Amino acid sequence: MQDRPFILLGPPDCATGLGAGWLGELVLALRTEFPQSRFAVMIDCADHAGAALTAIDRGLEHILIRDISSQAHDRLVDLAGQKNITIWNALPDDPPIHDIGNPFLPPDEMERRLRQILTE
């Protein structure tokens, strides 16, 4: 998949469970090992505006957040736009999304699945 852009989607409600730091470190490791891959990351913040702020601070390119007030949403969009980050209310159709899946997998299985996605 090195020649096709895609979005790597973190586990459901990743921002409050595993955290933006965890996903950011995982992405850094993947980018180091697969420098030619053209992928972005999307973190699921569920309905937690504070978690979305942390994701913006970590520089995660795409943030999925639902069920927040329009005022909070507009403020997040403004802050994210200043860092070229996109706020989503639903999953986009393009580019393709690759879901990491079950966040409770053993680390070796999680790594195996990510490597498989990146070498397809």
Short mmCIF file of C-alpha atoms in Angstrom, two decimals:
data_model
loop_
_atom_site.label_atom_id
_atom_site.label_comp_id
_atom_site.label_asym_id
_atom_site.label_seq_id
_atom_site.Cartn_x
_atom_site.Cartn_y
_atom_site.Cartn_z
CA MET A 1 0.00 0.00 0.00
CA GLN A 2 3.03 2.24 -0.25
CA ASP A 3 1.69 3.88 -3.40
CA ARG A 4 -1.90 4.44 -2.17
CA PRO A 5 -2.90 6.90 0.53
CA PHE A 6 -5.14 5.59 3.29
CA ILE A 7 -6.26 6.43 6.80
CA LEU A 8 -5.39 4.12 9.67
CA LEU A 9 -8.28 4.20 12.16
CA GLY A 10 -7.50 3.63 15.82
CA PRO A 11 -9.70 1.42 18.00
CA PRO A 12 -13.19 2.60 19.04
CA ASP A 13 -13.03 5.44 21.61
CA CYS A 14 -9.24 5.16 21.47
CA ALA A 15 -8.71 8.70 22.73
CA THR A 16 -10.14 8.02 26.17
CA GLY A 17 -9.11 4.37 26.40
CA LEU A 18 -5.62 3.89 25.06
CA GLY A 19 -5.00 7.59 24.48
CA ALA A 20 -3.71 9.93 21.82
CA GLY A 21 -0.17 9.41 23.09
CA TRP A 22 -0.38 5.66 22.54
CA LEU A 23 -1.73 6.03 19.02
CA GLY A 24 0.82 8.76 18.23
CA GLU A 25 3.70 6.52 19.33
CA LEU A 26 2.32 3.60 17.32
CA VAL A 27 2.11 5.78 14.21
CA LEU A 28 5.64 7.10 14.77
CA ALA A 29 6.94 3.52 14.90
CA LEU A 30 5.05 2.60 11.72
CA ARG A 31 6.31 5.67 9.86
CA THR A 32 9.85 4.89 10.93
CA GLU A 33 9.63 1.31 9.67
CA PHE A 34 7.60 2.09 6.55
CA PRO A 35 8.84 5.55 5.48
CA GLN A 36 7.43 5.25 1.94
CA SER A 37 3.87 4.52 3.11
CA ARG A 38 1.40 7.33 2.58
CA PHE A 39 -1.01 7.01 5.45
CA ALA A 40 -2.63 9.32 7.92
CA VAL A 41 -4.11 8.39 11.27
CA MET A 42 -7.61 8.91 12.62
CA ILE A 43 -8.37 8.77 16.32
CA ASP A 44 -11.87 8.07 17.62
CA CYS A 45 -12.70 10.53 20.41
CA ALA A 46 -16.36 9.41 20.77
CA ASP A 47 -18.05 12.38 22.43
CA HIS A 48 -15.09 13.67 24.44
CA ALA A 49 -14.06 17.18 23.36
CA GLY A 50 -11.18 17.18 25.86
CA ALA A 51 -9.75 14.04 24.29
CA ALA A 52 -10.04 15.70 20.88
CA LEU A 53 -8.00 18.64 22.20
CA THR A 54 -5.28 16.21 23.28
CA ALA A 55 -5.34 14.58 19.84
CA ILE A 56 -4.98 18.01 18.23
CA ASP A 57 -2.05 18.75 20.53
CA ARG A 58 -0.42 15.43 19.50
CA GLY A 59 -0.85 16.37 15.82
CA LEU A 60 -2.99 13.39 14.81
CA GLU A 61 -4.21 14.25 11.30
CA HIS A 62 -7.85 13.14 11.55
CA ILE A 63 -10.14 13.25 14.56
CA LEU A 64 -13.50 11.50 14.70
CA ILE A 65 -15.86 13.03 17.27
CA ARG A 66 -19.62 12.75 17.59
CA ASP A 67 -22.44 14.10 19.73
CA ILE A 68 -20.90 17.31 20.99
CA SER A 69 -22.45 20.76 21.01
CA SER A 70 -22.19 22.82 17.83
CA GLN A 71 -20.21 25.46 19.74
CA ALA A 72 -17.65 22.89 20.94
CA HIS A 73 -17.50 21.39 17.45
CA ASP A 74 -16.89 24.77 15.82
CA ARG A 75 -14.11 25.55 18.30
CA LEU A 76 -12.44 22.18 17.65
CA VAL A 77 -12.66 22.73 13.89
CA ASP A 78 -11.03 26.15 14.32
CA LEU A 79 -8.19 24.82 16.49
CA ALA A 80 -7.64 21.77 14.29
CA GLY A 81 -7.60 23.89 11.14
CA GLN A 82 -4.70 25.88 12.54
CA LYS A 83 -2.66 22.64 12.49
CA ASN A 84 -4.04 21.19 9.23
CA ILE A 85 -6.01 18.59 11.16
CA THR A 86 -9.46 17.48 10.00
CA ILE A 87 -12.40 16.97 12.35
CA TRP A 88 -14.92 14.33 11.21
CA ASN A 89 -18.42 13.54 12.49
CA ALA A 90 -18.54 10.26 10.55
CA LEU A 91 -16.06 8.08 8.71
CA PRO A 92 -15.09 9.44 5.28
CA ASP A 93 -15.47 7.40 2.10
CA ASP A 94 -12.18 8.54 0.60
CA PRO A 95 -9.34 7.84 1.17
CA PRO A 96 -9.94 4.26 2.27
CA ILE A 97 -10.11 3.52 6.00
CA HIS A 98 -8.21 0.62 7.55
CA ASP A 99 -9.50 -0.21 11.00
CA ILE A 100 -6.91 -1.40 13.53
CA GLY A 101 -9.71 -3.43 15.09
CA ASN A 102 -9.76 -4.95 18.54
CA PRO A 103 -7.59 -2.88 20.90
CA PHE A 104 -7.33 -5.77 23.33
CA LEU A 105 -5.30 -7.96 21.01
CA PRO A 106 -1.89 -9.03 22.29
CA PRO A 107 0.83 -6.63 21.10
CA ASP A 108 2.37 -9.19 18.72
CA GLU A 109 -0.98 -9.79 17.00
CA MET A 110 -1.64 -6.03 16.73
CA GLU A 111 1.79 -5.58 15.17
CA ARG A 112 1.22 -8.50 12.77
CA ARG A 113 -2.06 -6.99 11.55
CA LEU A 114 -0.54 -3.55 11.04
CA ARG A 115 2.39 -5.00 9.11
CA GLN A 116 -0.06 -6.94 6.94
CA ILE A 117 -2.00 -3.75 6.12
CA LEU A 118 1.17 -1.87 5.25
CA THR A 119 2.60 -4.61 3.03
CA GLU A 120 -0.58 -5.35 1.03
#
